[in-house]
Amino acid sequence: MAKNRTCFVCDNKVGGSHEYKCATTYKFKITRYIIKLARILNTANDRLSGDQLHDLYITKQYSLPDLKKEYGIDYKSIIFLLDHFCIPTRNIRDSKLTERAQHKYVSTCLERYGVSNASSLPLVKEKKRSTFMRKYGVDNVRKSEWFKAHHSTVMHERYGQGSLSNRYCGLQDWWANVDTMYKKERIGKLHAGYHKWFDALTPEELIEYGRVRTHELVKYSISSLEYMIADTLDALCIPYTHQFWISNRSYDFKIKDTKVIIEVNGDYWHCNPNRYKADDIVKYPDREMLVKDRWLEDTKKIALAKSKWYNVVTIWEYDIRNSDDIITLVLEKIGECIK
């Protein structure tokens, strides 16, 4: 309970159990239950109502920590209010199964570890494997005869069938209908988690990550980074040509009626100098090459454009991913180029 609130009896700033004593002093003929209810509602600054609490807890699936953050009251007070307004409470198991909790779990894992499930981390996998071997004699508890029998029994008792459909519990439909601002907030946190994980990669892990990502992305002729820059230029109403050619070299963007070219460089494909050393070896789908040779290719490409009197703006993936405002980033890069 807050230590600095206004007593509903004497209108003074108070803390602790003051209201009970104050009600007795002023001979208020009300029960302790009503006093407790008034204290809690007063602490929440009258922002709380039964309908609003029902909407947050039932419809929007807020957890107790979410409600504590929303109203600034403790868990016992929240449970008291749920009971007072006849709102059915969830147990721990039911809370974990809500769409909001599952989405929050995925977001937290990505933010902290760079993966959607903490169980996919090598350290966690090994710890689970050793525990299963010690307790059940198998490296995965699902392989044990005990689990197979227990799982079948529980599923039939609870659902009347051996398995359930809808693997993702409606998360895709939920995400398609959530508020745009909420999406932006969650995506921002996901990006932050990705960068935290990416920055911690060793050179060897970075190379391996690049190899895997290459196989995932090689089928696309236009990178997601280019789409982001294209969207930004569109938002700024800056006309451009996408994939502008000089001789036999293609450049990502040329701003129309200017001599400005924009190159969008992926950290892996173009070996960001902040992540690679000149003598590192980078593996591409069709070849391996020294990083300094990759840099030399890009230098020659820029030199070709400059020989035709073009100014070249280079925007790195790392800068895009870590920018809170891509529009400002693009404008600043163009501004630096034409000074």
mmCIF file of C-alpha atoms in Angstrom:
data_model
loop_
_atom_site.group_PDB
_atom_site.id
_atom_site.type_symbol
_atom_site.label_atom_id
_atom_site.label_comp_id
_atom_site.label_asym_id
_atom_site.label_seq_id
_atom_site.Cartn_x
_atom_site.Cartn_y
_atom_site.Cartn_z
ATOM 1 C CA MET A 1 0.000 0.000 0.000
ATOM 2 C CA ALA A 2 1.212 3.479 -0.820
ATOM 3 C CA LYS A 3 2.834 5.474 1.988
ATOM 4 C CA ASN A 4 1.738 8.839 0.672
ATOM 5 C CA ARG A 5 -1.996 8.980 0.008
ATOM 6 C CA THR A 6 -4.898 11.169 1.094
ATOM 7 C CA CYS A 7 -7.083 9.858 3.920
ATOM 8 C CA PHE A 8 -10.734 9.763 2.821
ATOM 9 C CA VAL A 9 -11.755 10.683 6.393
ATOM 10 C CA CYS A 10 -9.506 13.607 7.432
ATOM 11 C CA ASP A 11 -8.160 14.544 3.979
ATOM 12 C CA ASN A 12 -4.533 14.510 5.202
ATOM 13 C CA LYS A 13 -1.528 12.817 3.596
ATOM 14 C CA VAL A 14 -1.117 9.524 5.448
ATOM 15 C CA GLY A 15 0.402 6.051 5.336
ATOM 16 C CA GLY A 16 0.088 2.703 7.070
ATOM 17 C CA SER A 17 -3.285 1.802 8.635
ATOM 18 C CA HIS A 18 -4.229 5.407 9.409
ATOM 19 C CA GLU A 19 -7.762 5.204 7.994
ATOM 20 C CA TYR A 20 -8.862 2.562 10.495
ATOM 21 C CA LYS A 21 -7.759 4.709 13.438
ATOM 22 C CA CYS A 22 -9.119 7.876 11.874
ATOM 23 C CA ALA A 23 -12.534 6.320 11.265
ATOM 24 C CA THR A 24 -12.678 5.283 14.926
ATOM 25 C CA THR A 25 -11.594 8.742 16.116
ATOM 26 C CA TYR A 26 -14.265 10.497 14.058
ATOM 27 C CA LYS A 27 -16.794 7.775 14.942
ATOM 28 C CA PHE A 28 -17.498 6.754 11.368
ATOM 29 C CA LYS A 29 -19.973 3.864 11.542
ATOM 30 C CA ILE A 30 -18.530 1.837 8.662
ATOM 31 C CA THR A 31 -17.086 -1.668 8.550
ATOM 32 C CA ARG A 32 -13.424 -2.495 8.186
ATOM 33 C CA TYR A 33 -14.281 -4.028 4.802
ATOM 34 C CA ILE A 34 -15.591 -0.696 3.497
ATOM 35 C CA ILE A 35 -12.583 1.116 4.962
ATOM 36 C CA LYS A 36 -10.238 -1.293 3.186
ATOM 37 C CA LEU A 37 -12.122 -0.855 -0.088
ATOM 38 C CA ALA A 38 -12.003 2.940 0.242
ATOM 39 C CA ARG A 39 -8.263 2.865 1.027
ATOM 40 C CA ILE A 40 -7.493 0.805 -2.061
ATOM 41 C CA LEU A 41 -9.638 2.885 -4.399
ATOM 42 C CA ASN A 42 -8.178 6.066 -2.922
ATOM 43 C CA THR A 43 -4.643 4.775 -3.469
ATOM 44 C CA ALA A 44 -5.499 4.134 -7.121
ATOM 45 C CA ASN A 45 -6.487 7.824 -7.356
ATOM 46 C CA ASP A 46 -10.081 6.995 -8.357
ATOM 47 C CA ARG A 47 -8.860 5.704 -11.727
ATOM 48 C CA LEU A 48 -10.216 2.244 -10.971
ATOM 49 C CA SER A 49 -13.733 0.936 -11.498
ATOM 50 C CA GLY A 50 -15.298 -2.501 -11.663
ATOM 51 C CA ASP A 51 -15.969 -2.255 -15.405
ATOM 52 C CA GLN A 52 -12.446 -1.062 -16.138
ATOM 53 C CA LEU A 53 -10.903 -3.789 -13.978
ATOM 54 C CA HIS A 54 -13.041 -6.423 -15.715
ATOM 55 C CA ASP A 55 -11.982 -5.111 -19.122
ATOM 56 C CA LEU A 56 -8.271 -5.189 -18.251
ATOM 57 C CA TYR A 57 -8.235 -8.518 -16.405
ATOM 58 C CA ILE A 58 -10.736 -10.545 -18.457
ATOM 59 C CA THR A 59 -10.869 -8.967 -21.917
ATOM 60 C CA LYS A 60 -7.294 -7.712 -22.275
ATOM 61 C CA GLN A 61 -5.889 -10.509 -20.065
ATOM 62 C CA TYR A 62 -3.757 -8.262 -17.851
ATOM 63 C CA SER A 63 -1.731 -10.175 -15.274
ATOM 64 C CA LEU A 64 -1.456 -9.183 -11.592
ATOM 65 C CA PRO A 65 1.937 -7.500 -12.257
ATOM 66 C CA ASP A 66 0.327 -5.599 -15.147
ATOM 67 C CA LEU A 67 -2.494 -4.401 -12.882
ATOM 68 C CA LYS A 68 -0.035 -3.490 -10.138
ATOM 69 C CA LYS A 69 1.856 -1.320 -12.601
ATOM 70 C CA GLU A 70 -1.376 0.170 -13.961
ATOM 71 C CA TYR A 71 -2.839 1.205 -10.593
ATOM 72 C CA GLY A 72 0.097 1.305 -8.188
ATOM 73 C CA ILE A 73 -1.460 -1.073 -5.655
ATOM 74 C CA ASP A 74 -0.173 -4.368 -4.272
ATOM 75 C CA TYR A 75 -1.219 -7.877 -5.286
ATOM 76 C CA LYS A 76 -3.382 -8.512 -2.204
ATOM 77 C CA SER A 77 -5.331 -5.347 -2.921
ATOM 78 C CA ILE A 78 -5.843 -6.377 -6.547
ATOM 79 C CA ILE A 79 -7.148 -9.814 -5.519
ATOM 80 C CA PHE A 80 -9.406 -8.110 -2.953
ATOM 81 C CA LEU A 81 -10.881 -5.909 -5.698
ATOM 82 C CA LEU A 82 -11.356 -8.827 -8.098
ATOM 83 C CA ASP A 83 -13.303 -10.623 -5.388
ATOM 84 C CA HIS A 84 -15.261 -7.457 -4.503
ATOM 85 C CA PHE A 85 -16.354 -6.899 -8.106
ATOM 86 C CA CYS A 86 -17.113 -10.642 -8.556
ATOM 87 C CA ILE A 87 -14.469 -11.060 -11.250
ATOM 88 C CA PRO A 88 -13.276 -14.699 -11.506
ATOM 89 C CA THR A 89 -9.542 -15.034 -10.863
ATOM 90 C CA ARG A 90 -7.043 -17.172 -12.782
ATOM 91 C CA ASN A 91 -4.618 -19.617 -11.220
ATOM 92 C CA ILE A 92 -0.953 -19.658 -12.248
ATOM 93 C CA ARG A 93 -1.505 -22.302 -14.903
ATOM 94 C CA ASP A 94 -4.421 -20.436 -16.497
ATOM 95 C CA SER A 95 -2.439 -17.189 -16.423
ATOM 96 C CA LYS A 96 0.421 -18.754 -18.363
ATOM 97 C CA LEU A 97 -1.984 -19.958 -21.057
ATOM 98 C CA THR A 98 -3.404 -16.514 -21.895
ATOM 99 C CA GLU A 99 -2.439 -15.047 -25.264
ATOM 100 C CA ARG A 100 -1.046 -11.930 -23.572
ATOM 101 C CA ALA A 101 1.218 -13.970 -21.261
ATOM 102 C CA GLN A 102 2.514 -16.142 -24.095
ATOM 103 C CA HIS A 103 3.256 -13.126 -26.274
ATOM 104 C CA LYS A 104 4.975 -11.417 -23.330
ATOM 105 C CA TYR A 105 7.092 -14.530 -22.741
ATOM 106 C CA VAL A 106 8.267 -14.588 -26.357
ATOM 107 C CA SER A 107 9.007 -10.845 -26.281
ATOM 108 C CA THR A 108 10.987 -11.131 -23.041
ATOM 109 C CA CYS A 109 13.046 -14.054 -24.352
ATOM 110 C CA LEU A 110 13.892 -12.147 -27.521
ATOM 111 C CA GLU A 111 14.754 -9.032 -25.546
ATOM 112 C CA ARG A 112 17.014 -10.844 -23.068
ATOM 113 C CA TYR A 113 18.436 -13.741 -25.046
ATOM 114 C CA GLY A 114 17.746 -13.094 -28.731
ATOM 115 C CA VAL A 115 15.626 -16.254 -29.077
ATOM 116 C CA SER A 116 11.863 -16.790 -28.821
ATOM 117 C CA ASN A 117 12.183 -19.621 -26.305
ATOM 118 C CA ALA A 118 14.769 -19.789 -23.519
ATOM 119 C CA SER A 119 14.784 -23.577 -23.850
ATOM 120 C CA SER A 120 16.511 -23.240 -27.222
ATOM 121 C CA LEU A 121 19.658 -21.813 -25.593
ATOM 122 C CA PRO A 122 22.549 -24.346 -25.614
ATOM 123 C CA LEU A 123 23.191 -23.940 -21.862
ATOM 124 C CA VAL A 124 19.532 -24.584 -21.015
ATOM 125 C CA LYS A 125 19.344 -27.529 -23.419
ATOM 126 C CA GLU A 126 22.346 -29.197 -21.805
ATOM 127 C CA LYS A 127 21.030 -28.614 -18.289
ATOM 128 C CA LYS A 128 17.654 -30.110 -19.197
ATOM 129 C CA ARG A 129 19.281 -33.057 -20.939
ATOM 130 C CA SER A 130 21.456 -33.919 -17.931
ATOM 131 C CA THR A 131 18.487 -33.579 -15.562
ATOM 132 C CA PHE A 132 16.320 -35.867 -17.697
ATOM 133 C CA MET A 133 19.102 -38.449 -17.934
ATOM 134 C CA ARG A 134 19.521 -38.412 -14.162
ATOM 135 C CA LYS A 135 15.811 -38.659 -13.349
ATOM 136 C CA TYR A 136 14.323 -40.642 -16.232
ATOM 137 C CA GLY A 137 17.226 -42.296 -18.054
ATOM 138 C CA VAL A 138 16.425 -40.484 -21.329
ATOM 139 C CA ASP A 139 17.665 -37.176 -22.734
ATOM 140 C CA ASN A 140 14.114 -35.871 -23.209
ATOM 141 C CA VAL A 141 11.344 -36.460 -20.683
ATOM 142 C CA ARG A 142 8.849 -36.915 -23.529
ATOM 143 C CA LYS A 143 10.669 -40.122 -24.472
ATOM 144 C CA SER A 144 10.037 -41.712 -21.080
ATOM 145 C CA GLU A 145 7.239 -44.258 -20.683
ATOM 146 C CA TRP A 146 6.066 -42.391 -17.578
ATOM 147 C CA PHE A 147 5.490 -39.171 -19.520
ATOM 148 C CA LYS A 148 3.695 -40.898 -22.395
ATOM 149 C CA ALA A 149 1.246 -42.567 -20.024
ATOM 150 C CA HIS A 150 0.797 -39.472 -17.853
ATOM 151 C CA HIS A 151 0.343 -37.122 -20.820
ATOM 152 C CA SER A 152 -2.312 -39.304 -22.424
ATOM 153 C CA THR A 153 -4.225 -39.580 -19.153
ATOM 154 C CA VAL A 154 -4.148 -35.838 -18.450
ATOM 155 C CA MET A 155 -5.176 -34.862 -21.995
ATOM 156 C CA HIS A 156 -8.174 -37.188 -21.966
ATOM 157 C CA GLU A 157 -9.211 -36.034 -18.479
ATOM 158 C CA ARG A 158 -9.022 -32.341 -19.380
ATOM 159 C CA TYR A 159 -9.999 -32.241 -23.045
ATOM 160 C CA GLY A 160 -11.428 -35.644 -23.918
ATOM 161 C CA GLN A 161 -8.794 -36.210 -26.620
ATOM 162 C CA GLY A 162 -5.121 -37.052 -26.930
ATOM 163 C CA SER A 163 -3.978 -33.772 -28.509
ATOM 164 C CA LEU A 164 -5.146 -30.252 -29.286
ATOM 165 C CA SER A 165 -5.092 -28.207 -32.478
ATOM 166 C CA ASN A 166 -4.350 -24.461 -32.736
ATOM 167 C CA ARG A 167 -0.705 -24.769 -31.787
ATOM 168 C CA TYR A 168 -0.132 -21.038 -31.361
ATOM 169 C CA CYS A 169 -3.288 -20.398 -29.300
ATOM 170 C CA GLY A 170 -4.583 -17.697 -31.640
ATOM 171 C CA LEU A 171 -1.519 -15.482 -31.345
ATOM 172 C CA GLN A 172 -1.539 -14.667 -35.059
ATOM 173 C CA ASP A 173 -5.168 -13.520 -34.977
ATOM 174 C CA TRP A 174 -4.504 -11.589 -31.769
ATOM 175 C CA TRP A 175 -1.476 -9.812 -33.257
ATOM 176 C CA ALA A 176 -3.429 -8.883 -36.385
ATOM 177 C CA ASN A 177 -5.980 -7.022 -34.270
ATOM 178 C CA VAL A 178 -3.877 -5.294 -31.582
ATOM 179 C CA ASP A 179 -3.399 -1.535 -31.444
ATOM 180 C CA THR A 180 -0.801 -0.047 -33.832
ATOM 181 C CA MET A 181 1.015 1.807 -31.041
ATOM 182 C CA TYR A 182 1.233 -1.402 -29.000
ATOM 183 C CA LYS A 183 2.699 -3.183 -32.028
ATOM 184 C CA LYS A 184 5.284 -0.437 -32.439
ATOM 185 C CA GLU A 185 6.253 -0.671 -28.761
ATOM 186 C CA ARG A 186 6.618 -4.458 -28.817
ATOM 187 C CA ILE A 187 8.534 -4.480 -32.108
ATOM 188 C CA GLY A 188 10.923 -1.893 -30.667
ATOM 189 C CA LYS A 189 11.648 -4.161 -27.707
ATOM 190 C CA LEU A 190 12.137 -7.135 -30.022
ATOM 191 C CA HIS A 191 14.659 -5.170 -32.055
ATOM 192 C CA ALA A 192 16.488 -4.151 -28.872
ATOM 193 C CA GLY A 193 16.695 -7.777 -27.766
ATOM 194 C CA TYR A 194 17.990 -8.831 -31.166
ATOM 195 C CA HIS A 195 20.728 -6.192 -31.127
ATOM 196 C CA LYS A 196 21.740 -7.098 -27.575
ATOM 197 C CA TRP A 197 22.167 -10.702 -28.672
ATOM 198 C CA PHE A 198 23.823 -9.785 -31.984
ATOM 199 C CA ASP A 199 26.365 -7.472 -30.317
ATOM 200 C CA ALA A 200 27.439 -10.311 -28.019
ATOM 201 C CA LEU A 201 28.337 -12.694 -30.879
ATOM 202 C CA THR A 202 31.960 -13.768 -31.233
ATOM 203 C CA PRO A 203 33.595 -13.442 -34.686
ATOM 204 C CA GLU A 204 33.117 -17.184 -35.227
ATOM 205 C CA GLU A 205 29.447 -17.023 -34.220
ATOM 206 C CA LEU A 206 28.962 -13.978 -36.434
ATOM 207 C CA ILE A 207 30.313 -15.860 -39.436
ATOM 208 C CA GLU A 208 28.093 -18.854 -38.710
ATOM 209 C CA TYR A 209 25.084 -16.588 -38.236
ATOM 210 C CA GLY A 210 25.834 -14.963 -41.570
ATOM 211 C CA ARG A 211 26.019 -18.345 -43.263
ATOM 212 C CA VAL A 212 22.621 -19.382 -41.886
ATOM 213 C CA ARG A 213 21.005 -16.057 -42.710
ATOM 214 C CA THR A 214 22.386 -16.267 -46.232
ATOM 215 C CA HIS A 215 20.446 -19.440 -46.900
ATOM 216 C CA GLU A 216 17.313 -17.835 -45.483
ATOM 217 C CA LEU A 217 17.543 -14.602 -47.458
ATOM 218 C CA VAL A 218 19.287 -15.487 -50.699
ATOM 219 C CA LYS A 219 15.974 -16.147 -52.493
ATOM 220 C CA TYR A 220 14.960 -12.500 -52.102
ATOM 221 C CA SER A 221 16.273 -10.033 -54.672
ATOM 222 C CA ILE A 222 15.360 -6.998 -52.565
ATOM 223 C CA SER A 223 16.453 -6.902 -48.929
ATOM 224 C CA SER A 224 14.184 -5.904 -46.063
ATOM 225 C CA LEU A 225 16.594 -3.041 -45.369
ATOM 226 C CA GLU A 226 16.000 -1.647 -48.843
ATOM 227 C CA TYR A 227 12.257 -1.826 -48.274
ATOM 228 C CA MET A 228 12.705 0.162 -45.058
ATOM 229 C CA ILE A 229 14.695 2.875 -46.824
ATOM 230 C CA ALA A 230 12.222 2.894 -49.728
ATOM 231 C CA ASP A 231 9.346 3.370 -47.281
ATOM 232 C CA THR A 232 11.270 6.197 -45.614
ATOM 233 C CA LEU A 233 11.908 7.991 -48.904
ATOM 234 C CA ASP A 234 8.236 7.562 -49.791
ATOM 235 C CA ALA A 235 7.231 9.047 -46.436
ATOM 236 C CA LEU A 236 9.476 12.040 -47.132
ATOM 237 C CA CYS A 237 8.018 12.394 -50.651
ATOM 238 C CA ILE A 238 11.526 12.085 -52.100
ATOM 239 C CA PRO A 239 11.348 10.664 -55.654
ATOM 240 C CA TYR A 240 13.939 8.002 -56.423
ATOM 241 C CA THR A 241 15.014 5.294 -58.822
ATOM 242 C CA HIS A 242 15.441 1.861 -57.273
ATOM 243 C CA GLN A 243 18.370 -0.188 -58.608
ATOM 244 C CA PHE A 244 20.151 2.544 -60.546
ATOM 245 C CA TRP A 245 22.876 1.348 -62.936
ATOM 246 C CA ILE A 246 26.237 2.854 -63.806
ATOM 247 C CA SER A 247 28.124 0.739 -66.339
ATOM 248 C CA ASN A 248 27.753 -2.808 -65.028
ATOM 249 C CA ARG A 249 27.187 -1.892 -61.376
ATOM 250 C CA SER A 250 23.812 -1.578 -59.664
ATOM 251 C CA TYR A 251 23.212 0.919 -56.847
ATOM 252 C CA ASP A 252 20.309 0.660 -54.416
ATOM 253 C CA PHE A 253 18.764 4.123 -54.825
ATOM 254 C CA LYS A 254 19.306 7.300 -56.829
ATOM 255 C CA ILE A 255 17.397 10.402 -55.786
ATOM 256 C CA LYS A 256 15.795 11.829 -58.910
ATOM 257 C CA ASP A 257 17.028 15.147 -60.318
ATOM 258 C CA THR A 258 20.130 14.974 -58.103
ATOM 259 C CA LYS A 259 23.567 13.365 -58.157
ATOM 260 C CA VAL A 260 22.921 11.514 -54.876
ATOM 261 C CA ILE A 261 23.091 7.720 -54.632
ATOM 262 C CA ILE A 262 22.143 5.727 -51.533
ATOM 263 C CA GLU A 263 23.751 2.360 -50.810
ATOM 264 C CA VAL A 264 22.162 0.188 -48.101
ATOM 265 C CA ASN A 265 24.833 -2.160 -46.730
ATOM 266 C CA GLY A 266 24.006 -5.251 -44.728
ATOM 267 C CA ASP A 267 26.452 -5.852 -41.874
ATOM 268 C CA TYR A 268 27.169 -9.399 -43.038
ATOM 269 C CA TRP A 269 27.092 -8.981 -46.819
ATOM 270 C CA HIS A 270 29.326 -5.908 -46.802
ATOM 271 C CA CYS A 271 31.326 -6.718 -43.630
ATOM 272 C CA ASN A 272 30.612 -3.764 -41.361
ATOM 273 C CA PRO A 273 34.035 -2.428 -40.208
ATOM 274 C CA ASN A 274 32.635 -2.151 -36.689
ATOM 275 C CA ARG A 275 32.172 -5.931 -36.641
ATOM 276 C CA TYR A 276 34.880 -7.351 -38.882
ATOM 277 C CA LYS A 277 38.636 -7.051 -39.173
ATOM 278 C CA ALA A 278 40.426 -6.758 -42.501
ATOM 279 C CA ASP A 279 41.967 -10.244 -42.328
ATOM 280 C CA ASP A 280 38.762 -12.028 -41.287
ATOM 281 C CA ILE A 281 37.295 -14.541 -43.716
ATOM 282 C CA VAL A 282 33.621 -14.255 -44.623
ATOM 283 C CA LYS A 283 31.676 -17.171 -46.100
ATOM 284 C CA TYR A 284 29.106 -16.555 -48.817
ATOM 285 C CA PRO A 285 26.917 -19.217 -50.484
ATOM 286 C CA ASP A 286 29.215 -19.477 -53.488
ATOM 287 C CA ARG A 287 32.617 -18.475 -52.108
ATOM 288 C CA GLU A 288 34.826 -17.406 -49.250
ATOM 289 C CA MET A 289 36.800 -14.179 -49.264
ATOM 290 C CA LEU A 290 38.863 -11.910 -47.069
ATOM 291 C CA VAL A 291 36.971 -9.029 -45.539
ATOM 292 C CA LYS A 292 39.496 -6.550 -46.930
ATOM 293 C CA ASP A 293 38.738 -7.858 -50.440
ATOM 294 C CA ARG A 294 35.030 -7.313 -49.832
ATOM 295 C CA TRP A 295 35.809 -3.748 -48.740
ATOM 296 C CA LEU A 296 37.930 -3.241 -51.846
ATOM 297 C CA GLU A 297 35.007 -4.244 -54.084
ATOM 298 C CA ASP A 298 32.742 -1.707 -52.384
ATOM 299 C CA THR A 299 35.443 0.967 -52.573
ATOM 300 C CA LYS A 300 35.780 0.419 -56.331
ATOM 301 C CA LYS A 301 32.013 0.580 -56.726
ATOM 302 C CA ILE A 302 31.846 3.925 -54.896
ATOM 303 C CA ALA A 303 34.827 5.211 -56.882
ATOM 304 C CA LEU A 304 32.998 4.381 -60.121
ATOM 305 C CA ALA A 305 29.999 6.449 -59.028
ATOM 306 C CA LYS A 306 32.209 9.342 -57.933
ATOM 307 C CA SER A 307 33.975 9.291 -61.293
ATOM 308 C CA LYS A 308 30.583 10.121 -62.790
ATOM 309 C CA TRP A 309 30.183 12.993 -60.307
ATOM 310 C CA TYR A 310 27.774 11.218 -57.995
ATOM 311 C CA ASN A 311 27.776 11.593 -54.209
ATOM 312 C CA VAL A 312 27.335 8.227 -52.475
ATOM 313 C CA VAL A 313 25.495 7.875 -49.153
ATOM 314 C CA THR A 314 26.240 4.613 -47.319
ATOM 315 C CA ILE A 315 23.745 3.499 -44.676
ATOM 316 C CA TRP A 316 24.673 0.436 -42.619
ATOM 317 C CA GLU A 317 22.256 -2.186 -41.314
ATOM 318 C CA TYR A 318 23.521 -1.629 -37.779
ATOM 319 C CA ASP A 319 22.604 2.074 -37.947
ATOM 320 C CA ILE A 320 19.129 1.280 -39.274
ATOM 321 C CA ARG A 321 18.402 -1.392 -36.681
ATOM 322 C CA ASN A 322 19.581 0.815 -33.826
ATOM 323 C CA SER A 323 17.874 4.003 -34.954
ATOM 324 C CA ASP A 324 14.787 5.218 -33.109
ATOM 325 C CA ASP A 325 13.976 7.483 -36.050
ATOM 326 C CA ILE A 326 14.916 6.180 -39.515
ATOM 327 C CA ILE A 327 13.580 9.304 -41.199
ATOM 328 C CA THR A 328 16.023 11.493 -39.267
ATOM 329 C CA LEU A 329 18.836 9.006 -39.950
ATOM 330 C CA VAL A 330 18.247 9.138 -43.717
ATOM 331 C CA LEU A 331 17.999 12.934 -43.768
ATOM 332 C CA GLU A 332 21.213 13.279 -41.752
ATOM 333 C CA LYS A 333 23.088 10.874 -44.041
ATOM 334 C CA ILE A 334 21.943 12.724 -47.143
ATOM 335 C CA GLY A 335 22.792 16.043 -45.502
ATOM 336 C CA GLU A 336 26.341 14.876 -44.697
ATOM 337 C CA CYS A 337 26.795 13.786 -48.297
ATOM 338 C CA ILE A 338 25.770 17.051 -49.968
ATOM 339 C CA LYS A 339 27.522 19.480 -47.590
#
